[in-house]
Amino acid sequence: MDPKDKERVLVEVVQRVFDHFADPRTVEQALFDTIYHERRRIESGRGNGDGAGAAFYDRIYREGARASPERHRELLKDIITAFAEEVAGHFDPRVYALATKTIPTALLALLNTLSPLKLVTGGLGNLDDCFRIGGETGAFKAAASHGTTILVPTHSSHLDSILAGYAIYRLGFPPFVYGAGLNLFNNKLIGFFMHNLGAYKVDRRKKAELYKDVLKTYAGCTMELGYHNLFFPGGTRTRSGAVEQKLKLGLLGMGLDAYVHNLMARKPRPDVFIVPCTINYQLVLEAETLIEDHLKEVGKSRYIIEDDEFSRPRRVLDFVRQLFSLDSRIHLVVSRPLDVFGNDVDDEGRSLDHRGRPVDRTRYVMQGGAPAFDDQRDQEYTRELAASVVRAFHRDTVLNSTHLVSHAVFGWLKDRNPGTDLYRLLRTGGAEESIPLADAYARVERSLAGLRARADGGAVRLDESLTAKDIVALVNEALAHLRSYHRQPALERRGDRLFHIDRNLLLYYQNRVAGVA
Amino acid sequence: MARPLDILVVGGGSWGTALASILAGLGRKVRLCVRRPEQADEINTLHTNGRYLPGAALPQNLSATADLAGSVAEAAVILVVVPSKHFRTTARAVGERAAGDQIIVHATKGIEIETFKRMSEVLREETSVLKIGVLSGPNLAKEIVAGQPAGALVASRYDEVVRTMKDLFTGPRFRLYGSRDVVGTEIAGSFKNVIALAAGAVDGMGLGNNTKSLLVTRGLSEMARFGVALGADVFTFAGLAGIGDLMVTCVSPLSRNHQVGERVGKGERLDDVLASMPYVAEGVPTTAAIHRQARKMGLELRIVSAVHACIHEGKTAREAITELMSRPAGEELGALVYK
């Protein structure tokens, strides 16, 4: 972000958030609510030795306890300013130039670590073979030429941030403003690049509403200034392995907020477009931790896992090595852009209804002939948008051999153990510890026929292993993946039987199919 | 953008005409859009709608047109009141001219048979409008036109829709209540037609009030179970769109579905009954749609199955009642999930 714009954004964020508190009672409530949450965070030890923060909030508390309403307003503004300054990115064009030169080589090297000799002899493979960027990339570029875009990918792994960033670079875009969790900044190398590539810090340990307001307003202000944004609308990595069904509406709604502000300001390019995209792996780096978390508290995923595979460089390296020694593919599929109401957008930047008829989108926000906000209406508009994004996620999910074979084996397990609850089945594996290979082939074949029919209808996408390979080759590819990298194999062939060893992982990978098919 | 019309009512059947009459009576800028130009002429010159509301005098200030395309853009609110069979075609035509700042509400108590889509879903697919709602409740058109007090429910995810509709309709003889539960309101409005067929059959067979009360109450329970499984709020079924509409439609001889059921209960063939009626009885196609959908969802709806067996499988009403009474009775509200 241009340093001048950064200053403008900071001033605007502080003022807008502050303007929400016109009533003195809400000022006092917000002030002490924030102090409570922040002191609690710091005292619980999750502040990482945040001594300055402790002193800051002690001072605010002492002063606030006996201050006038006017002083409360000033103290609240101090907190908002502190939050805003903490959030803001530190984009440096010189670092960006360096990073964009370095990243492709570094990424390629990382993805080719299977043979050090290869690196030395300069025999780097083609990155495009490993990492496929596809889908509506032309429509994405067209949308960006008509307005501001917000890229909203599915989220399975911390690697998503790096891959999405690389895809943005490969597609020829300038860096996107991106809200990255603090854990990404904890890795010094990645944090350095994140910080300088437009990323702003999101500290999910901060629970105060005021902080969330600042985050959202920051994103909205950058959109208004025309900076493309990226965030994961699921809010966190999918724990179950399934494609996201429910999205967080707060940040997603900032696209509409920015659009209305732009219309009110009569900006020449007021439009904001949402671009869903899916990132699809044959193996997921953090699969074991994520599914374990999912099973621990289904539906109540923790937002912060600080000790997963991503925090261990050796695991990351091992993962990448395995992935690419197996000729694995990662697909990033860009969906057709949407307007902030969930309508499709064509290459000319026009919104289209379900029948493909052009829609005058400005009319959605008009009241008495002028653009206006209406909180309840706008929440519903954002819900419509979220539904469209979820539909795009499902349509553009790429299923591959690990998903399909896990689905077939897990289905067999459930059928052979009727009435056994899920947790028991996962723990014990039921009555039989292995599945006859012939049964597996038959089930894979049946599921594949259904998936191919759905893919032909445009309901889902299939990796080439599911479109081109025969059943035996497809199962072999899946087995090669499922027995590698993870601490123990999910599935292993011994003779003419398949042994289900890590059923949690089978559940994780099969959930991708169950969620979309 | 200010529009010349407060509201355009699309559909010149008895219910559409009754709703337009309420609005005209309250001095709203309303226009009724009908299919045939002769019908529009009759309403504009004679102030009657002889085919659908014989003998009723319509307000002098109620104007009608057959020009849908020319009218849609003029109205702030579009109220669609056409049979479910023609709903998608009408919605598509409305969608040609409607814009995002307009509101569309429907008052059609039916389901799209082939797709099991609710009318609000059809409106969403066929127009670019997002501010969509549904109006439903215990409303017999003839009583409304006669000026008798009545009330209904308007449901929408958008507060603006509910607020606007209440402002338009509220007057000394009509009360409009609000809700967010679009799914429940639409399911209740459709499902009650199936129960009305059964209630009519009970009357046709000459059975008494105990039987009818049992049927209606258990029918309500099935309706709520089905609705909740589709995402409705269970309490909607205890309101105007649920029990309210069910009471009127199962008791009143003015109800079309009740009339159909009664004649079938007396032994007439369904085809003959339907051929002799100028109206659409939504309950007949709705029964097949709900029956199919319930099976798909693994729900056992005994009354729906019994009605389906009578009108689509050739079973007599008496056989169906006997079979229903022979089934084991479980806990009365055991299958209902409150959420």
mmCIF file with all atom_site columns, N, CA, C and O in Angstrom, chain A residues 38-47 58:
data_model
loop_
_atom_site.group_PDB
_atom_site.id
_atom_site.type_symbol
_atom_site.label_atom_id
_atom_site.label_alt_id
_atom_site.label_comp_id
_atom_site.label_asym_id
_atom_site.label_entity_id
_atom_site.label_seq_id
_atom_site.pdbx_PDB_ins_code
_atom_site.Cartn_x
_atom_site.Cartn_y
_atom_site.Cartn_z
_atom_site.occupancy
_atom_site.B_iso_or_equiv
_atom_site.pdbx_formal_charge
_atom_site.auth_seq_id
_atom_site.auth_comp_id
_atom_site.auth_asym_id
_atom_site.auth_atom_id
_atom_site.pdbx_PDB_model_num
ATOM 1  N N  . GLU A 1 38 ? -8.956 -7.299  26.902 1.00 0.00 ? 38 GLU A N  1
ATOM 2  C CA . GLU A 1 38 ? -7.519 -7.188  26.661 1.00 0.00 ? 38 GLU A CA 1
ATOM 3  C C  . GLU A 1 38 ? -6.711 -7.574  27.905 1.00 0.00 ? 38 GLU A C  1
ATOM 4  O O  . GLU A 1 38 ? -5.706 -8.270  27.804 1.00 0.00 ? 38 GLU A O  1
ATOM 5  N N  . ARG A 1 39 ? -7.172 -7.129  29.067 1.00 0.00 ? 39 ARG A N  1
ATOM 6  C CA . ARG A 1 39 ? -6.435 -7.484  30.292 1.00 0.00 ? 39 ARG A CA 1
ATOM 7  C C  . ARG A 1 39 ? -6.530 -9.000  30.525 1.00 0.00 ? 39 ARG A C  1
ATOM 8  O O  . ARG A 1 39 ? -5.581 -9.631  30.972 1.00 0.00 ? 39 ARG A O  1
ATOM 9  N N  . ARG A 1 40 ? -7.691 -9.537  30.218 1.00 0.00 ? 40 ARG A N  1
ATOM 10 C CA . ARG A 1 40 ? -7.886 -10.982 30.395 1.00 0.00 ? 40 ARG A CA 1
ATOM 11 C C  . ARG A 1 40 ? -6.942 -11.751 29.472 1.00 0.00 ? 40 ARG A C  1
ATOM 12 O O  . ARG A 1 40 ? -6.318 -12.736 29.857 1.00 0.00 ? 40 ARG A O  1
ATOM 13 N N  . ARG A 1 41 ? -6.831 -11.267 28.237 1.00 0.00 ? 41 ARG A N  1
ATOM 14 C CA . ARG A 1 41 ? -5.932 -11.915 27.278 1.00 0.00 ? 41 ARG A CA 1
ATOM 15 C C  . ARG A 1 41 ? -4.491 -11.855 27.781 1.00 0.00 ? 41 ARG A C  1
ATOM 16 O O  . ARG A 1 41 ? -3.761 -12.856 27.781 1.00 0.00 ? 41 ARG A O  1
ATOM 17 N N  . ILE A 1 42 ? -4.100 -10.685 28.254 1.00 0.00 ? 42 ILE A N  1
ATOM 18 C CA . ILE A 1 42 ? -2.711 -10.502 28.688 1.00 0.00 ? 42 ILE A CA 1
ATOM 19 C C  . ILE A 1 42 ? -2.433 -11.320 29.949 1.00 0.00 ? 42 ILE A C  1
ATOM 20 O O  . ILE A 1 42 ? -1.431 -12.026 30.057 1.00 0.00 ? 42 ILE A O  1
ATOM 21 N N  . GLU A 1 43 ? -3.392 -11.281 30.892 1.00 0.00 ? 43 GLU A N  1
ATOM 22 C CA . GLU A 1 43 ? -3.188 -12.000 32.158 1.00 0.00 ? 43 GLU A CA 1
ATOM 23 C C  . GLU A 1 43 ? -3.198 -13.517 31.966 1.00 0.00 ? 43 GLU A C  1
ATOM 24 O O  . GLU A 1 43 ? -2.553 -14.245 32.722 1.00 0.00 ? 43 GLU A O  1
ATOM 25 N N  . SER A 1 44 ? -3.926 -13.972 30.953 1.00 0.00 ? 44 SER A N  1
ATOM 26 C CA . SER A 1 44 ? -4.006 -15.425 30.752 1.00 0.00 ? 44 SER A CA 1
ATOM 27 C C  . SER A 1 44 ? -2.734 -15.984 30.145 1.00 0.00 ? 44 SER A C  1
ATOM 28 O O  . SER A 1 44 ? -2.623 -17.181 29.913 1.00 0.00 ? 44 SER A O  1
ATOM 29 N N  . GLY A 1 45 ? -1.784 -15.084 29.864 1.00 0.00 ? 45 GLY A N  1
ATOM 30 C CA . GLY A 1 45 ? -0.512 -15.551 29.325 1.00 0.00 ? 45 GLY A CA 1
ATOM 31 C C  . GLY A 1 45 ? -0.512 -15.690 27.832 1.00 0.00 ? 45 GLY A C  1
ATOM 32 O O  . GLY A 1 45 ? 0.488  -16.066 27.228 1.00 0.00 ? 45 GLY A O  1
ATOM 33 N N  . ARG A 1 46 ? -1.671 -15.388 27.210 1.00 0.00 ? 46 ARG A N  1
ATOM 34 C CA . ARG A 1 46 ? -1.722 -15.520 25.754 1.00 0.00 ? 46 ARG A CA 1
ATOM 35 C C  . ARG A 1 46 ? -1.251 -14.252 25.062 1.00 0.00 ? 46 ARG A C  1
ATOM 36 O O  . ARG A 1 46 ? -1.299 -14.135 23.850 1.00 0.00 ? 46 ARG A O  1
ATOM 37 N N  . GLY A 1 47 ? -0.845 -13.293 25.877 1.00 0.00 ? 47 GLY A N  1
ATOM 38 C CA . GLY A 1 47 ? -0.368 -12.047 25.278 1.00 0.00 ? 47 GLY A CA 1
ATOM 39 C C  . GLY A 1 47 ? 1.090  -12.113 24.895 1.00 0.00 ? 47 GLY A C  1
ATOM 40 O O  . GLY A 1 47 ? 1.669  -11.110 24.494 1.00 0.00 ? 47 GLY A O  1
ATOM 41 N N  . ASP A 1 58 ? -3.564 -0.902  31.860 1.00 0.00 ? 58 ASP A N  1
ATOM 42 C CA . ASP A 1 58 ? -3.619 -0.488  33.270 1.00 0.00 ? 58 ASP A CA 1
ATOM 43 C C  . ASP A 1 58 ? -3.844 1.014   33.360 1.00 0.00 ? 58 ASP A C  1
ATOM 44 O O  . ASP A 1 58 ? -4.651 1.496   34.153 1.00 0.00 ? 58 ASP A O  1
#
